[in-house]
Amino acid sequence: MINLEIKRNDPCPCGSGKKYKKCCLVKENVIQIQEVKEDRFLQNKHKLVIKLKDFLSKKIPRVQYYQLEAEFKNRSQHTLDEMLNSGLFDFYLFFFHRFENGLRGIEMFMNETESQLPQEEKQMANTWLTLSPKLVQAINKENETILFEDVLTKEQYQVADSRDNLPTFAPWIGTIALLEPFDDLYYFNGVKIFQDPNGVFRAVKKVEELMQNAKLTREQVLFDYLPEILASLLVDEENDKQTREILEYTLQYTVQDQQVLSQFIHGQEHFTIDTWDQENKACSWAGNWYQYTDNEISEPIFLAEVYGKLFVENDLLTFISLDEKRLEEFKQIIDPLIDCLALTNLDEKTKSFTIPFYAEIRDMMFSLGKDIPQYFALYAQGDIRFEFDKPIRQFKGLTIKELIESGRIADAENWLKQIEFNLYQQVRQQYQHVDITADFNTVRKELGLPLSPFVTGGDKRISTFEQITKQNQQAAPRVEIDPDYEQLGFTIESINSFYAEDMVAFFKEKTAGKSENTVRKYRNSLQDLVIIFDMYDMTNWSWDSLDYTFWEKTYVLDFLSLYEVISKTAIKDFLSTTKALAKWLDQKKKSTSLTKVVTQATKEVEEPMLHQLV
């Protein structure tokens, strides 16, 4: 048996050439000591907060407490949920509100209890007395720290990047907070709300407005108007109320000849087939192809604007578009089917709906290689060069370049920061991890703006986004999916997943020569499983990664969430299909052990799932 224990005098495994005791052992001890010190710091903070809260609860009469709380809610415009409001209100009483005696909560507490506090808590409380609020924004991230900048004074603070101190992170987040120094780093004191760049931008404007109107210093405003600043940080009063109306156009036809329709659709270069079988027929009309390249990926991504969607259900063809001009073009494209009586006109209608004024609706389709992370499709779609020279609604028709040329650098910077923040959040929500960020630095170089420190690759990151011209339009692929994969609901993005080929082979083997009912059972169940698998980023997964917990969640949460109303038959079909798939995989691959796991999971969940229908 090999002894893997590293002795103090052994060469350090890091390859430095030093002895372990002189190299990484020292680093490990330093890290452990730092963790112990931080834990003790946080424990002392927790104890002191409890004592301070208990002191004020006895000091403030209940009627006065409720009056102050109601005033806090009104001043913050009821923007906080109850749990957050409670924590922030206590924070406000501790450090901001001045009572009738002219003292803040922390000042009254120290006047009356300082002599009773242990030394460490006394030192901490004295530090709290000196803290002043700051409106800060993250401007860099390195290893275990995040650099925050006071957006009003430009002072900078290295903040500990620990879960207790900063639960989540995104580029350019900001907050109004008290920053407490400890061991060469800063920690947020009390409850804090991290907001996007737009929220920080609004809060700055609010502080400047209050300074001017109330004739107060910056520090006085931050102390005296915490509720109002929180409201500005959280809510865009002006823009949240602005909306605009968009129209959705629908054409419907009666299908007289399904075969002629199918041949026509498949023969049109305008259309990309999404799915086309006996039960489900859908395709997209796409054009204006673009090519996105990035030095973080090995090949280009192709994307196109979707002008409209076509669906066929039984003998009804429906075409939907948000562009009235495309509607008229579609009529001309489909006109030959009217002439040969394969289609007859049925209905044309328009529906309006309201969206936020500055929101943009952009429907795109993609083609990207199997080795490219799926979230790069979002980067390509969200690239601002897509509309680089188009007017920006919130800036009254100015383009980003015109905004900079007119001297509105702060507006341009904040606009870019907000887009970077939004895209990061979107990828994190869909894929949990953001290993490679979107590239905003290539654009920033072109605009002559400082680079973003949050972009993977820094100043070496290079990407391009360009429309494919007629001369090189053959580079844009016609995105088609093998019908065997299509009928199970695989998309161009999921067709290269680890489970795709196995599920198709399983389906073909189990349904060969079988009745339509059997085919329908396996197809419907596997389509549901594909939808569920698509909910996860399975880039580095395999069949063996799918343990009991995964299957249990698949059955009782993911599967049932697909349906508003579901039958016992559908539940039993899904359970039996997944059991059959597990058994088939074990037999075919000889390297998986899914049967036991899936059988156990189905046995445990079947009765509770069926019981929900009673």
Coordinates of C-alpha atoms in Angstrom, one line a residue:
M1 CA 0.0 0.0 0.0
I2 CA 1.4 3.4 -1.0
N3 CA 1.7 6.0 1.8
L4 CA 0.6 9.3 0.4
E5 CA 1.3 11.3 3.6
I6 CA 3.7 14.1 3.1
K7 CA 6.3 14.5 5.8
R8 CA 7.6 17.9 7.0
N9 CA 11.1 17.3 5.5
D10 CA 9.9 15.8 2.2
P11 CA 10.3 17.8 -1.1
C12 CA 7.2 20.0 -1.5
P13 CA 4.8 18.4 -4.1
C14 CA 4.2 21.8 -5.7
G15 CA 7.6 21.5 -7.4
S16 CA 9.2 24.6 -5.8
G17 CA 12.3 22.6 -4.8
K18 CA 11.9 23.6 -1.1
K19 CA 11.0 21.3 1.7
Y20 CA 7.3 20.9 2.5
K21 CA 7.7 22.5 5.9
K22 CA 9.2 25.6 4.3
C23 CA 6.7 25.9 1.5
C24 CA 3.1 24.8 1.2
L25 CA 2.8 23.6 4.8
V26 CA 3.4 27.3 5.8
K27 CA 0.7 28.4 3.3
E28 CA -1.8 25.9 4.6
N29 CA -1.2 26.9 8.2
V30 CA -1.6 30.6 7.2
I31 CA -4.9 29.8 5.5
Q32 CA -6.1 27.8 8.6
I33 CA -5.1 30.5 10.9
Q34 CA -6.9 33.1 8.8
E35 CA -10.1 31.0 8.8
V36 CA -10.0 30.6 12.5
K37 CA -9.5 34.4 13.0
E38 CA -12.4 35.2 10.6
D39 CA -14.7 32.7 12.4
R40 CA -13.9 34.3 15.7
F41 CA -14.5 37.8 14.2
L42 CA -17.9 36.8 12.8
Q43 CA -18.9 35.1 16.1
N44 CA -18.0 38.2 18.1
K45 CA -20.0 40.3 15.6
H46 CA -23.0 38.0 16.0
K47 CA -22.9 38.2 19.8
L48 CA -22.6 42.0 19.7
V49 CA -25.5 42.3 17.3
I50 CA -27.7 40.3 19.7
K51 CA -26.7 42.4 22.7
L52 CA -27.3 45.6 20.7
K53 CA -30.7 44.4 19.5
D54 CA -31.7 43.3 23.0
F55 CA -30.6 46.7 24.5
L56 CA -32.7 48.7 22.0
S57 CA -35.7 46.4 22.4
K58 CA -35.8 47.3 26.1
K59 CA -34.9 51.0 25.5
I60 CA -37.5 51.7 22.8
P61 CA -41.2 51.5 23.8
R62 CA -43.2 49.2 21.6
V63 CA -45.5 51.9 20.3
Q64 CA -42.5 54.1 19.3
Y65 CA -40.8 51.0 17.7
Y66 CA -43.8 50.4 15.5
Q67 CA -44.1 54.0 14.6
L68 CA -40.5 54.1 13.6
E69 CA -40.9 50.9 11.6
A70 CA -44.0 52.3 9.7
E71 CA -42.0 55.5 9.0
F72 CA -39.1 53.5 7.7
K73 CA -41.4 51.5 5.4
N74 CA -43.0 54.7 4.1
R75 CA -39.7 56.4 3.4
S76 CA -38.3 53.4 1.6
Q77 CA -41.6 53.3 -0.4
H78 CA -42.4 49.8 0.7
T79 CA -39.8 48.4 -1.7
L80 CA -38.6 45.7 0.8
D81 CA -40.1 42.4 1.6
E82 CA -40.9 41.7 5.2
M83 CA -37.8 39.6 6.0
L84 CA -35.5 42.1 4.4
N85 CA -37.3 45.0 5.9
S86 CA -36.9 43.6 9.4
G87 CA -33.2 43.3 9.1
L88 CA -32.6 46.6 7.4
F89 CA -34.9 48.4 10.0
D90 CA -32.8 47.1 12.8
F91 CA -29.6 48.1 11.0
Y92 CA -31.2 51.6 10.6
L93 CA -31.9 51.8 14.3
F94 CA -28.4 50.6 15.2
F95 CA -26.4 53.0 13.1
F96 CA -28.5 55.7 11.3
H97 CA -31.5 56.9 13.2
R98 CA -31.0 59.6 15.9
F99 CA -33.3 59.4 18.8
E100 CA -34.8 62.3 20.7
N101 CA -31.6 62.5 22.8
G102 CA -29.6 63.1 19.6
L103 CA -27.8 59.7 19.8
R104 CA -27.8 56.8 17.5
G105 CA -28.5 53.3 18.8
I106 CA -24.9 52.2 18.9
E107 CA -23.9 55.4 20.7
M108 CA -26.6 54.8 23.4
F109 CA -25.5 51.2 23.7
M110 CA -21.9 52.1 24.3
N111 CA -22.7 54.9 26.8
E112 CA -24.5 52.5 29.0
T113 CA -22.9 49.1 28.5
E114 CA -19.3 49.6 27.5
S115 CA -17.9 48.7 30.9
Q116 CA -19.8 45.4 30.8
L117 CA -18.5 44.2 27.5
P118 CA -15.6 41.7 27.0
Q119 CA -12.5 43.3 25.6
E120 CA -12.9 42.0 22.0
E121 CA -16.5 43.1 21.8
K122 CA -15.7 46.5 23.3
Q123 CA -13.0 47.0 20.6
M124 CA -15.5 45.9 17.9
A125 CA -18.2 48.2 19.3
N126 CA -15.8 51.2 19.4
T127 CA -14.9 50.4 15.7
W128 CA -18.7 50.5 14.9
L129 CA -18.9 53.9 16.4
T130 CA -16.5 55.3 13.8
L131 CA -18.1 53.6 10.7
S132 CA -19.7 55.9 8.2
P133 CA -22.0 54.7 5.3
K134 CA -20.6 54.4 1.8
L135 CA -22.2 53.8 -1.6
V136 CA -19.8 51.3 -3.1
Q137 CA -19.6 49.3 -6.3
A138 CA -17.4 46.2 -7.2
I139 CA -14.7 47.2 -9.7
N140 CA -12.4 44.2 -9.6
K141 CA -12.2 40.6 -8.4
E142 CA -9.0 38.7 -7.4
N143 CA -8.8 35.3 -5.8
E144 CA -10.2 35.8 -2.3
T145 CA -11.0 39.5 -2.4
I146 CA -13.2 41.9 -4.3
L147 CA -12.2 45.5 -4.8
F148 CA -15.1 47.9 -4.1
E149 CA -15.0 51.6 -4.9
D150 CA -16.9 54.4 -3.2
V151 CA -18.7 55.8 -6.2
L152 CA -18.9 59.3 -4.6
T153 CA -15.3 59.7 -3.2
K154 CA -13.4 57.1 -5.4
E155 CA -11.8 55.5 -2.3
Q156 CA -11.2 51.8 -2.7
Y157 CA -11.6 48.9 -0.3
Q158 CA -10.4 45.3 -0.5
V159 CA -13.4 43.3 0.7
A160 CA -13.2 39.6 1.8
D161 CA -14.8 37.3 -0.8
S162 CA -16.3 34.9 1.7
R163 CA -19.8 33.4 1.6
D164 CA -20.8 35.0 4.9
N165 CA -19.6 38.4 3.7
L166 CA -20.7 38.3 0.1
P167 CA -23.2 35.5 -0.6
T168 CA -23.3 36.0 -4.4
F169 CA -21.3 38.0 -6.9
A170 CA -21.8 39.6 -10.3
P171 CA -19.8 42.2 -12.2
W172 CA -20.4 45.8 -11.0
I173 CA -22.8 45.0 -8.1
G174 CA -23.2 47.8 -5.5
T175 CA -24.8 48.7 -2.3
I176 CA -25.0 51.3 0.5
A177 CA -23.1 49.8 3.5
L178 CA -20.9 50.2 6.5
L179 CA -17.5 48.7 5.8
E180 CA -15.7 47.3 8.8
P181 CA -11.9 46.8 8.8
F182 CA -10.5 43.5 10.0
D183 CA -7.1 42.0 9.4
D184 CA -6.2 44.1 6.3
L185 CA -9.6 43.4 4.7
Y186 CA -13.0 44.9 5.0
Y187 CA -16.3 43.2 5.9
F188 CA -19.8 44.4 5.3
N189 CA -21.5 45.3 8.6
G190 CA -25.2 44.5 9.0
V191 CA -27.8 43.7 6.3
K192 CA -26.9 44.8 2.8
I193 CA -28.7 44.7 -0.5
F194 CA -26.6 44.2 -3.6
Q195 CA -28.0 45.8 -6.7
D196 CA -27.2 46.2 -10.4
P197 CA -25.3 49.1 -11.9
N198 CA -28.5 50.9 -12.8
G199 CA -29.5 50.8 -9.1
V200 CA -26.1 52.2 -8.0
F201 CA -26.4 54.9 -10.7
R202 CA -29.9 55.9 -9.4
A203 CA -28.7 56.0 -5.8
V204 CA -25.8 58.3 -6.7
K205 CA -28.3 60.7 -8.4
K206 CA -30.5 60.5 -5.3
V207 CA -27.6 61.4 -3.0
E208 CA -26.6 64.3 -5.2
E209 CA -30.1 65.6 -5.4
L210 CA -30.5 65.4 -1.6
M211 CA -27.2 67.2 -1.0
Q212 CA -28.3 70.0 -3.2
N213 CA -31.9 70.3 -1.9
A214 CA -31.2 69.7 1.8
K215 CA -27.9 71.7 1.8
L216 CA -26.2 68.8 3.6
T217 CA -22.8 67.2 3.2
R218 CA -22.5 63.8 1.5
E219 CA -21.9 62.0 4.8
Q220 CA -25.0 63.7 6.4
V221 CA -27.2 62.6 3.5
L222 CA -26.0 59.0 3.7
F223 CA -26.7 58.9 7.5
D224 CA -30.0 60.8 7.4
Y225 CA -31.6 59.5 4.3
L226 CA -30.9 55.7 4.3
P227 CA -34.6 54.7 3.5
E228 CA -34.8 57.1 0.5
I229 CA -31.4 55.9 -0.9
L230 CA -32.5 52.3 -0.5
A231 CA -35.7 53.0 -2.4
S232 CA -33.6 54.6 -5.2
L233 CA -31.2 51.6 -5.2
L234 CA -34.1 49.1 -5.6
V235 CA -36.7 50.8 -7.7
D236 CA -36.6 52.8 -11.0
E237 CA -39.6 55.0 -10.3
E238 CA -39.4 56.8 -13.6
N239 CA -38.7 54.0 -16.1
D240 CA -40.6 51.1 -14.4
K241 CA -43.9 52.9 -15.2
Q242 CA -43.0 53.5 -18.8
T243 CA -44.3 50.8 -21.2
R244 CA -44.8 50.4 -24.9
E245 CA -47.2 48.3 -27.0
I246 CA -46.0 45.7 -29.5
L247 CA -48.2 43.8 -31.9
E248 CA -48.2 40.1 -32.7
Y249 CA -49.5 39.1 -36.1
T250 CA -51.1 35.7 -36.8
L251 CA -52.1 34.1 -40.1
Q252 CA -54.1 30.9 -40.2
Y253 CA -54.8 28.5 -43.1
T254 CA -56.7 25.3 -43.6
V255 CA -54.4 22.6 -44.9
Q256 CA -56.0 20.7 -47.8
D257 CA -53.0 18.6 -48.8
Q258 CA -50.4 17.7 -46.1
Q259 CA -48.0 16.0 -48.5
V260 CA -47.8 19.0 -50.8
L261 CA -47.3 21.3 -47.8
S262 CA -44.6 19.1 -46.4
Q263 CA -42.7 19.0 -49.7
F264 CA -43.0 22.8 -50.1
I265 CA -41.8 23.6 -46.6
H266 CA -38.8 21.2 -46.8
G267 CA -37.8 22.7 -50.2
Q268 CA -37.7 26.3 -49.0
E269 CA -34.4 27.8 -48.0
H270 CA -36.3 30.3 -45.9
F271 CA -37.4 27.7 -43.4
T272 CA -35.4 25.8 -40.8
I273 CA -37.2 22.7 -39.6
D274 CA -37.6 22.5 -35.8
T275 CA -39.7 19.3 -35.8
W276 CA -41.7 17.6 -38.4
D277 CA -43.5 14.3 -37.7
Q278 CA -47.0 13.0 -37.7
E279 CA -48.0 14.8 -34.5
N280 CA -45.7 17.8 -34.3
K281 CA -44.8 20.1 -37.2
A282 CA -43.0 23.3 -36.6
C283 CA -40.3 25.4 -38.4
S284 CA -38.7 28.8 -38.2
W285 CA -38.4 31.4 -40.9
A286 CA -34.9 32.9 -40.4
G287 CA -32.6 35.3 -42.2
N288 CA -29.9 37.9 -41.7
W289 CA -27.2 35.5 -40.7
Y290 CA -24.3 36.7 -38.5
Q291 CA -21.0 35.1 -37.5
Y292 CA -19.6 35.5 -34.0
T293 CA -15.9 34.5 -33.3
D294 CA -14.1 34.5 -30.0
N295 CA -10.5 33.6 -29.0
E296 CA -12.0 31.6 -26.1
I297 CA -13.7 29.1 -28.4
S298 CA -12.4 27.0 -31.3
E299 CA -14.8 27.8 -34.1
P300 CA -17.4 30.4 -35.1
I301 CA -21.0 30.6 -33.9
F302 CA -23.6 31.3 -36.6
L303 CA -26.9 33.0 -35.7
A304 CA -29.8 34.4 -37.5
E305 CA -32.9 36.5 -36.8
V306 CA -36.1 34.6 -36.6
Y307 CA -38.8 36.5 -38.6
G308 CA -41.6 34.2 -37.7
K309 CA -42.7 30.7 -36.5
L310 CA -44.9 28.3 -38.4
F311 CA -46.9 25.5 -36.8
V312 CA -49.1 22.8 -38.2
E313 CA -51.6 21.0 -36.0
N314 CA -54.0 18.6 -37.6
D315 CA -55.3 20.6 -40.6
L316 CA -54.5 24.0 -39.3
L317 CA -51.4 26.0 -40.3
T318 CA -50.5 29.0 -38.1
F319 CA -47.8 31.6 -38.8
I320 CA -46.9 34.1 -36.1
S321 CA -44.6 37.1 -36.4
L322 CA -43.9 40.4 -34.6
D323 CA -43.1 42.2 -37.9
E324 CA -45.9 43.3 -40.1
K325 CA -43.6 43.5 -43.1
R326 CA -42.5 39.9 -42.7
L327 CA -46.2 39.0 -42.6
E328 CA -46.7 40.3 -46.0
E329 CA -43.6 38.6 -47.3
F330 CA -44.8 35.3 -45.9
K331 CA -48.0 35.7 -47.8
Q332 CA -46.0 36.0 -51.0
I333 CA -43.8 33.0 -50.1
I334 CA -46.8 30.8 -49.3
D335 CA -48.9 32.0 -52.2
P336 CA -48.1 29.0 -54.5
L337 CA -49.8 26.7 -52.0
I338 CA -52.9 28.9 -52.2
D339 CA -52.8 28.7 -56.0
C340 CA -52.6 24.9 -56.1
L341 CA -55.3 24.7 -53.4
A342 CA -53.0 22.9 -50.9
L343 CA -54.0 25.7 -48.5
T344 CA -57.0 27.9 -48.1
N345 CA -57.2 31.2 -46.3
L346 CA -58.9 31.0 -42.9
D347 CA -58.1 33.9 -40.6
E348 CA -55.8 36.9 -39.9
K349 CA -55.7 38.6 -36.6
T350 CA -53.5 40.9 -34.5
K351 CA -52.9 40.9 -30.8
S352 CA -51.2 43.6 -28.7
F353 CA -49.3 43.3 -25.5
T354 CA -47.4 45.6 -23.3
I355 CA -43.7 45.4 -22.5
P356 CA -41.3 47.7 -20.5
F357 CA -40.4 50.7 -22.6
Y358 CA -36.7 50.0 -22.9
A359 CA -37.1 46.2 -23.3
E360 CA -36.2 44.7 -26.7
I361 CA -37.5 41.4 -28.0
R362 CA -35.1 39.5 -30.2
D363 CA -35.7 36.0 -31.4
M364 CA -32.6 34.3 -32.7
M365 CA -31.6 30.8 -33.8
F366 CA -28.0 29.4 -33.5
S367 CA -25.6 26.9 -34.8
L368 CA -22.6 26.1 -32.6
G369 CA -20.1 23.3 -32.4
K370 CA -20.5 20.5 -29.8
D371 CA -17.3 21.6 -28.0
I372 CA -18.5 25.1 -27.4
P373 CA -20.2 25.9 -24.1
Q374 CA -23.9 26.4 -24.6
Y375 CA -23.9 29.8 -22.9
F376 CA -21.9 31.2 -25.8
A377 CA -25.1 31.3 -27.7
L378 CA -26.3 33.9 -25.2
Y379 CA -23.1 35.8 -25.6
A380 CA -23.5 35.9 -29.4
Q381 CA -27.2 36.9 -29.1
G382 CA -26.4 39.6 -26.5
D383 CA -23.4 41.1 -28.3
I384 CA -24.1 44.9 -28.5
R385 CA -22.5 45.0 -31.9
F386 CA -25.7 43.5 -33.2
E387 CA -27.2 46.9 -32.9
F388 CA -24.1 49.0 -32.5
D389 CA -25.2 51.8 -34.7
K390 CA -28.9 51.8 -33.8
P391 CA -30.5 54.4 -31.5
I392 CA -30.8 53.4 -27.8
R393 CA -34.3 54.1 -26.5
Q394 CA -33.3 55.3 -23.0
F395 CA -30.9 57.9 -24.5
K396 CA -33.5 59.5 -26.7
G397 CA -32.3 58.0 -30.0
L398 CA -28.5 58.4 -29.5
T399 CA -26.3 55.5 -30.4
I400 CA -23.6 54.4 -28.0
K401 CA -21.0 56.1 -30.1
E402 CA -23.0 59.4 -30.2
L403 CA -23.4 59.2 -26.5
I404 CA -19.7 59.1 -26.0
E405 CA -19.1 61.8 -28.6
S406 CA -21.5 64.1 -26.8
G407 CA -19.5 63.7 -23.6
R408 CA -21.9 61.5 -21.7
I409 CA -19.2 59.0 -20.7
A410 CA -20.8 58.1 -17.4
D411 CA -24.1 57.2 -19.1
A412 CA -22.2 55.1 -21.7
E413 CA -20.2 53.3 -19.0
N414 CA -23.2 52.5 -16.9
W415 CA -25.1 51.2 -19.9
L416 CA -22.2 48.8 -20.7
K417 CA -21.9 47.8 -17.1
Q418 CA -25.6 47.0 -16.9
I419 CA -25.5 44.8 -20.0
E420 CA -22.5 42.9 -18.6
F421 CA -24.2 42.4 -15.3
N422 CA -27.4 41.2 -16.9
L423 CA -25.7 38.7 -19.2
Y424 CA -23.6 37.3 -16.3
Q425 CA -26.7 36.8 -14.2
Q426 CA -28.6 35.2 -17.1
V427 CA -25.8 32.7 -17.7
R428 CA -25.4 31.9 -14.0
Q429 CA -29.1 31.3 -13.5
Q430 CA -29.3 28.9 -16.5
Y431 CA -25.9 27.2 -16.1
Q432 CA -25.0 27.7 -12.4
H433 CA -21.3 28.4 -13.2
V434 CA -19.8 31.1 -15.4
D435 CA -16.3 29.7 -16.3
I436 CA -15.8 32.1 -19.2
T437 CA -17.5 35.5 -19.2
A438 CA -18.9 37.4 -22.2
D439 CA -16.4 39.7 -24.0
F440 CA -17.1 43.4 -23.5
N441 CA -13.4 44.4 -23.8
T442 CA -13.2 44.3 -27.6
V443 CA -16.1 46.7 -27.8
R444 CA -14.6 48.9 -25.0
K445 CA -11.4 49.1 -27.0
E446 CA -13.3 50.3 -30.0
L447 CA -15.2 52.9 -28.0
G448 CA -12.0 54.1 -26.3
L449 CA -13.3 53.2 -22.8
P450 CA -11.5 51.5 -19.9
L451 CA -11.5 47.7 -20.1
S452 CA -13.7 45.7 -17.8
P453 CA -11.7 43.8 -15.1
F454 CA -14.4 41.1 -15.0
V455 CA -13.9 39.8 -18.6
T456 CA -12.1 36.5 -19.0
G457 CA -8.8 37.0 -20.8
G458 CA -8.6 40.7 -19.9
D459 CA -7.0 42.8 -22.5
K460 CA -6.1 39.7 -24.6
R461 CA -9.8 38.8 -25.2
I462 CA -10.8 39.3 -28.8
S463 CA -14.1 38.6 -30.5
T464 CA -15.8 39.6 -33.7
F465 CA -19.5 40.0 -34.7
E466 CA -20.3 40.5 -38.3
Q467 CA -23.2 40.0 -40.7
I468 CA -22.6 37.4 -43.4
T469 CA -22.7 39.1 -46.8
K470 CA -24.0 37.6 -50.0
Q471 CA -20.4 36.8 -51.0
N472 CA -19.8 34.5 -48.0
Q473 CA -23.4 33.6 -47.1
Q474 CA -22.7 29.9 -48.0
A475 CA -20.8 29.9 -44.7
A476 CA -24.0 30.1 -42.8
P477 CA -25.2 26.5 -42.3
R478 CA -28.7 25.4 -42.9
V479 CA -29.6 24.0 -39.5
E480 CA -31.3 20.7 -39.8
I481 CA -31.7 17.9 -37.3
D482 CA -31.8 14.2 -38.1
P483 CA -35.5 13.1 -38.0
D484 CA -34.6 10.3 -35.5
Y485 CA -33.5 12.9 -33.1
E486 CA -36.1 15.4 -34.1
Q487 CA -39.0 13.3 -33.0
L488 CA -37.7 13.0 -29.5
G489 CA -37.4 16.8 -29.2
F490 CA -33.6 17.2 -29.5
T491 CA -32.5 20.6 -30.7
I492 CA -29.3 21.7 -32.5
E493 CA -27.9 22.5 -29.0
S494 CA -28.7 19.2 -27.3
I495 CA -28.1 16.8 -30.2
N496 CA -24.5 16.3 -29.2
S497 CA -25.2 15.6 -25.5
F498 CA -24.0 12.4 -23.9
Y499 CA -27.5 11.0 -23.8
A500 CA -28.8 11.8 -27.2
E501 CA -27.4 8.8 -29.3
D502 CA -28.3 6.3 -26.6
M503 CA -31.9 7.5 -26.2
V504 CA -32.5 7.5 -30.0
A505 CA -31.0 3.9 -30.2
F506 CA -33.2 2.8 -27.3
F507 CA -36.3 4.3 -28.8
K508 CA -35.7 2.7 -32.2
E509 CA -35.1 -0.7 -30.7
K510 CA -38.1 -0.6 -28.4
T511 CA -40.6 0.6 -31.0
A512 CA -39.5 -1.4 -34.1
G513 CA -42.5 -3.2 -35.4
K514 CA -44.7 -2.2 -32.4
S515 CA -48.2 -0.7 -32.3
E516 CA -48.8 3.0 -32.5
N517 CA -49.7 3.0 -28.8
T518 CA -46.4 1.6 -27.9
V519 CA -44.6 4.1 -30.1
R520 CA -46.5 6.9 -28.6
K521 CA -45.7 5.8 -25.0
Y522 CA -42.0 5.7 -25.6
R523 CA -41.9 8.9 -27.7
N524 CA -43.9 11.0 -25.3
S525 CA -42.0 9.8 -22.2
L526 CA -38.6 10.3 -23.9
Q527 CA -39.6 13.7 -25.1
D528 CA -40.4 14.6 -21.5
L529 CA -37.0 13.2 -20.4
V530 CA -35.2 15.3 -23.0
I531 CA -36.9 18.5 -21.8
I532 CA -35.9 17.7 -18.2
F533 CA -32.3 16.9 -19.2
D534 CA -32.2 20.2 -21.1
M535 CA -32.9 22.0 -17.8
Y536 CA -29.4 21.1 -16.6
D537 CA -25.9 22.0 -17.9
M538 CA -24.7 18.4 -18.4
T539 CA -21.5 19.3 -20.2
N540 CA -19.3 17.1 -18.0
W541 CA -21.9 14.5 -17.0
S542 CA -22.4 10.9 -17.9
W543 CA -25.1 8.3 -17.2
D544 CA -23.2 7.3 -14.1
S545 CA -23.5 10.9 -12.8
L546 CA -27.3 10.4 -12.5
D547 CA -27.7 9.2 -8.9
Y548 CA -30.7 8.4 -6.8
T549 CA -31.2 12.0 -5.7
F550 CA -31.2 13.2 -9.4
W551 CA -33.9 10.6 -10.4
E552 CA -36.0 11.3 -7.4
K553 CA -36.0 15.0 -8.3
T554 CA -36.6 14.2 -11.9
Y555 CA -39.8 12.3 -11.0
V556 CA -41.4 14.3 -8.2
L557 CA -40.4 17.8 -9.3
D558 CA -39.2 18.1 -12.9
F559 CA -41.6 15.7 -14.5
L560 CA -44.7 16.8 -12.7
S561 CA -43.9 20.5 -13.3
L562 CA -44.2 19.9 -17.1
Y563 CA -48.0 19.4 -16.7
E564 CA -50.8 21.4 -15.3
V565 CA -53.1 18.3 -15.5
I566 CA -51.6 14.8 -15.8
S567 CA -53.1 11.3 -16.0
K568 CA -52.1 8.1 -14.1
T569 CA -51.3 6.6 -17.5
A570 CA -48.8 9.3 -18.3
I571 CA -47.1 8.9 -14.9
K572 CA -46.9 5.1 -15.2
D573 CA -45.6 5.3 -18.8
F574 CA -42.8 7.7 -17.8
L575 CA -41.7 5.6 -14.8
S576 CA -41.7 2.4 -16.8
T577 CA -39.9 4.0 -19.8
T578 CA -37.1 5.3 -17.6
K579 CA -36.8 1.9 -15.9
A580 CA -36.6 0.2 -19.3
L581 CA -34.0 2.7 -20.4
A582 CA -31.8 2.1 -17.3
K583 CA -32.0 -1.7 -17.9
W584 CA -31.2 -1.3 -21.6
L585 CA -28.2 1.0 -20.8
D586 CA -26.8 -1.5 -18.3
Q587 CA -27.1 -4.3 -20.8
K588 CA -25.7 -2.4 -23.8
K589 CA -22.9 -0.4 -22.2
K590 CA -21.8 -2.8 -19.4
S591 CA -20.3 0.2 -17.7
T592 CA -23.4 1.7 -16.0
S593 CA -25.3 0.6 -12.9
L594 CA -28.5 2.5 -13.4
T595 CA -31.1 -0.2 -13.0
K596 CA -30.8 -0.5 -9.2
V597 CA -30.8 3.3 -8.7
V598 CA -33.8 4.0 -11.1
T599 CA -35.8 1.0 -9.8
Q600 CA -35.3 2.1 -6.2
A601 CA -36.3 5.7 -7.1
T602 CA -39.4 4.7 -9.1
K603 CA -40.5 2.3 -6.3
E604 CA -40.3 5.1 -3.7
V605 CA -42.0 7.9 -5.8
E606 CA -44.7 6.1 -7.7
E607 CA -47.3 5.9 -4.9
P608 CA -46.9 9.5 -3.8
M609 CA -47.0 10.7 -7.5
L610 CA -50.2 8.8 -8.1
H611 CA -51.6 9.9 -4.8
Q612 CA -51.4 13.5 -5.9
L613 CA -54.1 12.8 -8.5
V614 CA -56.6 11.6 -6.0

